[in-house]
Amino acid sequence: MQITANDPKRKSWISVPKDCDFPIQNIPFGVFITKDDIITIGTRIGDKVIDLGALQQLGYFKGIKLSDDVFLQDTLNDFISHGRKRWREVRNRIADLFDVENTELQHHTEQVSLILFDLEEIEMLLPVDIGDYTDFYSSIVHAENAGKMFFGKDHHLTPNWKHLPICYHGRSSSVIKSGTPVRRPKGQILDENGQVIYTATRKLDFELEMGYITTDGYHLGEPIEINETEEHIFGMVLLNDWSARDIQKWETLPLGPYLSKNFATTISPWIITMDALEPFRTQGPIQEPKPLPYLQKSGKHTFDIQLSASIKTEHDVETEICRTNFKHQYWTMNQQLAHHTSNGCNLRSGDLFGSGTISAPEPSGYATLLELAWNETKPITLNDGSQRTFVQDYDMIILKGFCANDHVRIGFGECYSKVLPASK
Ligand code: MN
């Protein structure tokens, strides 16, 4: 089935501001709550949010095999379980309905007023009920930089790094939607005098990542072959894997991060489908040595997604501190999922995978403060003249991302959280 929703010539009867992340070719999926406390599933064109539950009740998805209440739910899990064919049919249908050439809905003023909301009228919620959250370590630049800072300048990649996508299992209960504040965590650290103490972290950091949401895999015990993995990825979001570096350094050996990362993970509210990203496919980096056959895939199987991170201070001064691109990741989503299921571990609708920190080769593209300020040795200067080596209380970290070619821009919106002081 063709992805007719992606036609770059398409224009919507909803106005779309210049450089908007959400043209009619995007059609992301999210969950929102209205002022009347009604929770529903929606999409977005320009600055309007569209109630898909109401659209379905009005009969606009007739002919597409969907359960009756699929959009009247407070999460996207059920819709995601419907599978890739249905996602594509629904996106194509929405694109048609909102196409300027189509008067079916456009001229029904009463219906239009029922289904369209201004951004100020609604609040976005977490889009999925996340069963499991797994975070990779798939940027070679980040792995080399972080390794040196944690284990000394002579540290090299671990012997397994180029053979398998390394990761840890995170915590889904503390995944929060963009806009939710993050309280500075406390924990056990080894201080500069060699004393083990319990304190508020002194090295709070962000990690600029992308998350992807999966649908159900096969039964427990059945691996997903690498060429099948894309059938199981619904879409992507921006993801900030908040990290407390002092807690991490002390706790991480031998089993990996725990309390240094599970206090909060922020994600952006709109899931951008893999179908919408299709025009932005690109080649991944050359992998040498060649991975084992179950991790091999030829062709263009990563995506050109431009990413940035900014700090906005307490006094609302915003400074961009990092610019990078998703295509730099050494291990791709296909390889990560093929590896994840290679032992028979299953996938469920709504599971969240983190790409791993996306550090670019050049220092301006390092995607953590640990790397940008090189472990406190090179403080970065913000637009208000203040300096940072790690995140301060009341700083807001804002992640942005978009894909663009000569015809269309598909964006992710923003993923932001402000840091509040540690609890007493
Ligand atoms: Mn991470």
Coordinates of C-alpha atoms and ligand atoms in Angstrom, one line a residue:
M1 CA 0.0 0.0 0.0
Q2 CA 1.3 3.4 -1.0
I3 CA 1.9 6.1 1.6
T4 CA -0.3 8.7 -0.1
A5 CA -0.2 10.9 3.0
N6 CA 3.4 11.8 2.2
D7 CA 2.7 13.5 -1.2
P8 CA 4.8 16.7 -0.9
K9 CA 2.4 18.6 -3.2
R10 CA -0.5 18.2 -0.8
K11 CA -1.8 21.3 1.0
S12 CA -4.3 21.4 3.9
W13 CA -7.3 23.6 4.4
I14 CA -5.9 24.1 7.9
S15 CA -3.3 26.9 7.7
V16 CA 0.3 25.8 8.4
P17 CA 2.8 28.5 9.5
K18 CA 6.2 28.6 7.7
D19 CA 8.8 26.2 9.1
C20 CA 6.1 24.5 11.2
D21 CA 7.0 21.0 12.3
F22 CA 3.5 19.7 11.5
P23 CA 2.5 20.1 7.9
I24 CA -0.2 17.8 6.4
Q25 CA 2.6 15.4 5.5
N26 CA 3.5 14.7 9.1
I27 CA 0.3 13.4 10.8
P28 CA 1.7 12.3 14.1
F29 CA -0.2 10.6 16.8
G30 CA -0.6 11.7 20.4
V31 CA -3.1 11.8 23.4
F32 CA -4.6 15.0 24.7
I33 CA -7.0 16.2 27.4
T34 CA -9.5 19.0 26.7
K35 CA -10.7 21.7 29.1
D36 CA -13.8 19.6 29.8
D37 CA -11.5 16.8 31.0
I38 CA -12.1 14.6 28.0
I39 CA -9.1 12.4 27.0
T40 CA -8.8 11.4 23.4
I41 CA -6.3 10.4 20.7
G42 CA -5.4 13.1 18.2
T43 CA -3.2 14.3 15.4
R44 CA -1.9 17.7 14.6
I45 CA -1.8 19.9 11.5
G46 CA -0.2 23.4 11.9
D47 CA -1.3 24.7 15.2
K48 CA -4.6 22.8 15.3
V49 CA -5.1 19.5 17.2
I50 CA -7.6 17.1 15.7
D51 CA -9.8 14.8 17.8
L52 CA -9.6 11.4 16.1
G53 CA -12.1 9.8 18.5
A54 CA -14.7 12.4 17.3
L55 CA -13.7 11.8 13.6
Q56 CA -14.3 8.1 14.0
Q57 CA -17.7 8.6 15.7
L58 CA -18.7 10.8 12.8
G59 CA -18.0 7.9 10.5
Y60 CA -14.9 9.3 8.7
F61 CA -12.9 6.1 9.2
K62 CA -15.5 3.8 7.6
G63 CA -13.9 1.1 5.6
I64 CA -10.8 0.8 7.8
K65 CA -10.8 -2.1 10.1
L66 CA -10.5 -0.5 13.5
S67 CA -12.0 -1.4 16.9
D68 CA -14.9 1.0 17.7
D69 CA -13.2 2.7 20.6
V70 CA -9.7 2.7 19.3
F71 CA -9.3 6.5 19.5
L72 CA -11.4 7.0 22.6
Q73 CA -8.7 5.8 24.9
D74 CA -6.1 7.4 27.1
T75 CA -3.2 5.7 25.4
L76 CA -2.2 4.7 21.8
N77 CA -1.3 1.1 22.7
D78 CA -4.5 -0.4 21.2
F79 CA -4.1 1.5 18.0
I80 CA -0.5 0.5 17.8
S81 CA -1.5 -3.1 18.2
H82 CA -3.6 -2.8 15.0
G83 CA -0.3 -3.0 13.0
R84 CA 1.5 -1.2 10.3
K85 CA -1.2 -1.6 7.6
R86 CA -3.9 0.1 9.7
W87 CA -1.5 2.9 10.8
R88 CA -0.9 3.6 7.1
E89 CA -4.6 3.5 6.2
V90 CA -5.5 5.9 8.9
R91 CA -2.7 8.4 8.0
N92 CA -3.7 8.2 4.4
R93 CA -7.3 8.8 5.3
I94 CA -6.5 11.8 7.5
A95 CA -4.3 13.3 4.8
D96 CA -7.2 13.0 2.3
L97 CA -9.8 14.5 4.7
F98 CA -7.7 17.6 5.4
D99 CA -6.5 18.1 1.9
V100 CA -7.6 21.5 0.5
E101 CA -9.1 19.7 -2.5
N102 CA -11.4 17.6 -0.4
T103 CA -14.6 19.3 0.8
E104 CA -16.1 16.2 2.6
L105 CA -15.4 17.6 6.0
Q106 CA -14.1 21.1 5.2
H107 CA -17.5 22.5 4.6
H108 CA -19.2 20.9 7.6
T109 CA -18.6 23.8 9.9
E110 CA -20.4 22.2 12.9
Q111 CA -18.4 19.0 12.6
V112 CA -15.1 21.0 12.1
S113 CA -15.8 22.9 15.3
L114 CA -16.2 19.6 17.2
I115 CA -13.0 18.0 16.1
L116 CA -10.5 20.9 15.9
F117 CA -8.8 22.4 19.0
D118 CA -6.4 25.3 19.4
L119 CA -3.1 24.3 21.2
E120 CA -4.1 26.6 24.1
E121 CA -7.3 24.6 24.6
I122 CA -5.7 21.3 25.2
E123 CA -2.9 19.6 27.2
M124 CA -0.8 16.8 25.7
L125 CA -0.4 13.6 27.8
L126 CA 2.0 10.7 27.7
P127 CA 1.1 9.0 24.4
V128 CA 1.5 5.4 25.4
D129 CA 1.4 3.2 28.5
I130 CA 5.0 2.2 28.4
G131 CA 5.5 -1.4 29.5
D132 CA 9.3 -1.6 29.2
Y133 CA 12.0 1.0 28.6
T134 CA 15.4 0.0 27.2
D135 CA 18.2 2.5 26.5
F136 CA 21.1 1.8 24.2
Y137 CA 24.7 3.1 24.1
S138 CA 25.0 3.3 20.3
S139 CA 27.0 6.4 19.5
I140 CA 30.7 5.6 19.1
V141 CA 31.6 9.2 19.8
H142 CA 29.7 9.3 23.1
A143 CA 31.0 5.8 24.1
E144 CA 34.6 6.9 23.5
N145 CA 34.1 10.2 25.3
A146 CA 32.2 8.9 28.3
G147 CA 34.6 6.0 28.6
K148 CA 37.5 8.3 28.9
M149 CA 35.8 10.5 31.5
F150 CA 34.6 7.7 33.7
F151 CA 37.6 5.3 33.4
G152 CA 40.6 7.5 32.4
K153 CA 42.0 8.9 29.2
D154 CA 43.5 5.6 28.1
H155 CA 40.2 3.9 28.1
H156 CA 39.1 2.4 24.8
L157 CA 35.8 0.9 23.7
T158 CA 35.1 -2.3 25.5
P159 CA 35.9 -5.4 23.3
N160 CA 32.2 -6.1 22.7
W161 CA 31.2 -2.6 21.6
K162 CA 31.5 -3.1 17.8
H163 CA 30.0 -6.5 17.9
L164 CA 26.7 -5.8 19.7
P165 CA 24.5 -2.8 20.6
I166 CA 25.2 -2.3 24.3
C167 CA 22.3 -1.2 26.5
Y168 CA 20.7 -1.2 29.9
H169 CA 17.1 -1.8 31.0
G170 CA 15.6 1.4 32.2
R171 CA 12.6 2.2 34.2
S172 CA 9.2 2.9 32.5
S173 CA 7.4 4.3 35.6
S174 CA 9.5 7.4 35.6
V175 CA 9.2 8.2 31.9
I176 CA 7.4 11.6 31.9
K177 CA 5.9 13.8 29.2
S178 CA 7.6 17.0 28.0
G179 CA 6.9 19.9 30.3
T180 CA 6.9 17.9 33.6
P181 CA 9.6 19.3 35.9
V182 CA 12.4 17.1 37.2
R183 CA 13.5 17.2 40.8
R184 CA 17.3 17.0 41.2
P185 CA 17.9 13.5 42.5
K186 CA 19.9 12.5 45.6
G187 CA 22.1 9.5 45.9
Q188 CA 25.3 7.9 47.0
I189 CA 28.5 9.3 45.5
L190 CA 32.3 9.0 46.2
D191 CA 33.3 12.6 46.9
E192 CA 36.6 14.3 46.1
N193 CA 38.0 13.3 49.5
G194 CA 37.3 9.6 48.8
Q195 CA 34.3 9.6 51.3
V196 CA 31.1 7.8 50.4
I197 CA 28.3 10.2 51.0
Y198 CA 24.5 10.7 50.3
T199 CA 23.8 14.0 48.7
A200 CA 21.9 15.8 46.0
T201 CA 23.7 15.2 42.7
R202 CA 26.3 17.7 41.8
K203 CA 26.6 16.6 38.3
L204 CA 23.1 16.6 36.8
D205 CA 23.3 16.1 33.0
F206 CA 21.0 15.5 30.0
E207 CA 21.4 13.1 27.1
L208 CA 20.0 14.1 23.7
E209 CA 18.4 10.9 22.3
M210 CA 15.5 9.7 20.2
G211 CA 13.1 7.2 21.5
Y212 CA 11.1 4.7 19.4
I213 CA 7.9 3.0 20.2
T214 CA 7.3 -0.6 19.2
T215 CA 4.2 -2.8 18.5
D216 CA 3.9 -6.4 19.6
G217 CA 6.6 -8.8 18.5
Y218 CA 6.1 -12.5 18.2
H219 CA 5.7 -15.0 21.0
L220 CA 8.2 -15.2 23.8
G221 CA 11.1 -17.3 22.5
E222 CA 10.7 -16.2 18.8
P223 CA 13.4 -13.7 17.6
I224 CA 12.5 -11.0 15.1
E225 CA 14.7 -11.4 12.0
I226 CA 16.5 -8.1 11.1
N227 CA 14.6 -7.6 7.9
E228 CA 11.3 -7.8 9.8
T229 CA 12.1 -5.3 12.5
E230 CA 10.6 -2.3 10.7
E231 CA 7.2 -3.9 10.9
H232 CA 7.4 -3.5 14.6
I233 CA 8.4 0.1 14.9
F234 CA 5.4 2.5 15.2
G235 CA 7.3 5.8 15.4
M236 CA 9.8 8.1 17.1
V237 CA 9.9 10.8 19.8
L238 CA 12.6 13.0 21.2
L239 CA 14.0 11.6 24.5
N240 CA 16.1 13.2 27.3
D241 CA 17.8 10.4 29.4
W242 CA 18.5 12.5 32.5
S243 CA 21.7 11.4 34.2
A244 CA 23.4 12.1 37.5
R245 CA 27.1 11.6 36.6
D246 CA 28.5 11.4 40.1
I247 CA 26.0 8.8 41.1
Q248 CA 26.5 6.9 37.8
K249 CA 30.3 6.8 38.2
W250 CA 30.1 5.3 41.7
E251 CA 27.4 2.8 41.0
T252 CA 27.9 1.7 37.4
L253 CA 30.4 -1.1 37.7
P254 CA 29.8 -4.0 37.3
L255 CA 26.1 -4.0 36.2
G256 CA 25.5 -0.6 34.7
P257 CA 23.5 2.4 35.6
Y258 CA 20.6 2.3 38.1
L259 CA 19.6 5.2 40.3
S260 CA 21.7 7.6 38.2
K261 CA 19.2 7.4 35.4
N262 CA 15.9 6.0 36.6
F263 CA 14.7 9.1 38.4
A264 CA 13.3 10.7 35.2
T265 CA 13.3 10.3 31.4
T266 CA 11.4 13.0 29.4
I267 CA 9.8 12.3 26.0
S268 CA 8.1 14.6 23.5
P269 CA 4.3 14.1 23.2
W270 CA 3.8 13.5 19.4
I271 CA 4.9 10.2 18.0
I272 CA 6.1 10.7 14.4
T273 CA 5.4 7.6 12.4
M274 CA 8.1 5.7 10.5
D275 CA 5.9 6.3 7.4
A276 CA 6.3 10.1 7.8
L277 CA 10.1 9.7 8.1
E278 CA 10.3 7.5 5.0
P279 CA 11.5 10.3 2.6
F280 CA 14.5 10.9 5.0
R281 CA 16.1 7.5 4.9
T282 CA 19.8 7.5 4.7
Q283 CA 22.8 5.2 4.9
G284 CA 24.2 4.3 8.3
P285 CA 27.9 4.5 9.1
I286 CA 30.3 1.8 7.8
Q287 CA 30.6 -0.9 10.4
E288 CA 34.0 -2.5 10.7
P289 CA 34.4 -5.3 11.7
K290 CA 31.2 -6.5 10.0
P291 CA 28.7 -7.6 12.6
L292 CA 27.5 -11.2 12.8
P293 CA 24.9 -12.2 10.1
Y294 CA 21.8 -11.7 12.4
L295 CA 22.8 -8.0 12.7
Q296 CA 23.6 -7.4 9.1
K297 CA 21.3 -5.3 6.9
S298 CA 22.1 -3.5 3.7
G299 CA 20.5 -0.4 2.2
K300 CA 19.4 2.8 3.7
H301 CA 18.1 2.0 7.2
T302 CA 18.7 5.0 9.3
F303 CA 17.2 8.5 9.1
D304 CA 18.5 12.0 8.5
I305 CA 17.1 13.8 11.6
Q306 CA 18.6 17.1 12.6
L307 CA 18.7 17.5 16.4
S308 CA 19.6 20.3 18.9
A309 CA 19.7 20.9 22.6
S310 CA 19.3 24.2 24.4
I311 CA 19.5 25.5 27.9
K312 CA 16.9 28.1 29.0
T313 CA 17.9 29.8 32.2
E314 CA 15.7 30.9 35.1
H315 CA 15.5 34.3 33.4
D316 CA 14.3 32.9 30.1
V317 CA 17.5 33.3 28.1
E318 CA 17.8 30.4 25.7
T319 CA 21.2 29.2 24.3
E320 CA 21.6 26.4 21.8
I321 CA 24.5 24.2 23.1
C322 CA 24.5 21.2 20.7
R323 CA 23.6 20.3 17.1
T324 CA 23.8 16.8 16.0
N325 CA 22.0 14.2 13.7
F326 CA 20.4 10.9 14.3
K327 CA 22.3 9.4 11.3
H328 CA 25.5 9.4 13.3
Q329 CA 24.4 6.4 15.4
Y330 CA 26.7 3.4 14.8
W331 CA 23.9 0.9 15.6
T332 CA 20.6 1.3 13.9
M333 CA 17.1 0.7 15.2
N334 CA 16.9 -2.5 13.1
Q335 CA 20.0 -3.9 14.6
Q336 CA 19.0 -2.9 18.1
L337 CA 15.6 -4.7 17.8
A338 CA 17.1 -7.7 16.1
H339 CA 19.6 -7.9 18.9
H340 CA 17.0 -7.3 21.6
T341 CA 14.9 -10.2 20.4
S342 CA 17.8 -12.5 19.3
N343 CA 17.5 -14.5 22.6
G344 CA 13.7 -14.7 22.3
C345 CA 12.9 -11.7 24.5
N346 CA 9.5 -10.4 23.4
L347 CA 8.2 -6.9 22.5
R348 CA 4.9 -5.4 23.4
S349 CA 2.8 -2.6 22.0
G350 CA 4.0 0.6 23.7
D351 CA 7.5 -0.5 24.6
L352 CA 10.0 2.4 24.5
F353 CA 13.6 2.1 23.2
G354 CA 16.2 4.9 23.6
S355 CA 18.6 5.3 20.7
G356 CA 21.4 6.1 23.1
T357 CA 23.0 9.6 23.3
I358 CA 23.5 10.9 19.8
S359 CA 26.9 12.7 19.9
A360 CA 28.2 13.9 16.5
P361 CA 31.9 13.6 15.7
E362 CA 32.5 17.4 16.1
P363 CA 32.6 18.8 19.6
S364 CA 29.7 21.2 18.9
G365 CA 27.6 18.1 18.4
Y366 CA 28.4 16.4 21.7
A367 CA 25.0 15.6 23.2
T368 CA 25.7 15.7 26.9
L369 CA 27.1 18.4 29.2
L370 CA 29.6 15.9 30.4
E371 CA 31.2 15.9 26.9
L372 CA 30.4 19.5 25.9
A373 CA 32.2 20.9 29.1
W374 CA 34.7 17.9 29.0
N375 CA 34.1 16.7 32.5
E376 CA 34.1 20.3 34.0
T377 CA 37.4 21.3 32.4
K378 CA 35.9 23.5 29.6
P379 CA 32.8 25.3 31.0
I380 CA 30.4 26.5 28.3
T381 CA 29.2 30.1 28.2
L382 CA 25.5 30.8 27.7
N383 CA 24.0 33.9 26.0
D384 CA 23.5 35.6 29.4
G385 CA 27.2 35.3 30.2
S386 CA 26.7 32.6 32.8
Q387 CA 28.7 29.3 32.6
R388 CA 27.7 25.7 32.9
T389 CA 29.5 22.4 33.4
F390 CA 26.4 20.6 34.5
V391 CA 22.7 21.5 34.7
Q392 CA 21.7 24.0 37.5
D393 CA 18.4 24.2 39.4
Y394 CA 15.7 26.0 37.4
D395 CA 17.5 25.4 34.1
M396 CA 15.2 24.0 31.4
I397 CA 16.7 21.6 28.8
I398 CA 14.9 21.8 25.5
L399 CA 15.5 19.2 22.7
K400 CA 14.3 19.8 19.2
G401 CA 14.4 17.7 16.0
F402 CA 13.2 17.8 12.4
C403 CA 13.9 16.4 9.0
A404 CA 13.9 18.6 5.9
N405 CA 14.3 18.3 2.1
D406 CA 13.5 20.8 -0.7
H407 CA 9.8 20.0 -0.4
V408 CA 8.8 19.3 3.1
R409 CA 9.8 19.6 6.8
I410 CA 8.7 16.9 9.2
G411 CA 9.4 17.9 12.8
F412 CA 9.1 16.4 16.3
G413 CA 8.2 19.6 18.2
E414 CA 9.9 20.0 21.5
C415 CA 10.9 17.9 24.5
Y416 CA 11.5 20.1 27.6
S417 CA 11.8 19.8 31.3
K418 CA 12.8 22.3 34.0
V419 CA 15.0 21.1 36.9
L420 CA 13.8 21.8 40.4
P421 CA 16.0 21.8 43.6
A422 CA 16.4 18.5 45.4
S423 CA 13.8 17.6 48.0
K424 CA 14.7 18.5 51.6
Ligands
MN1 MN 21.1 7.2 27.6

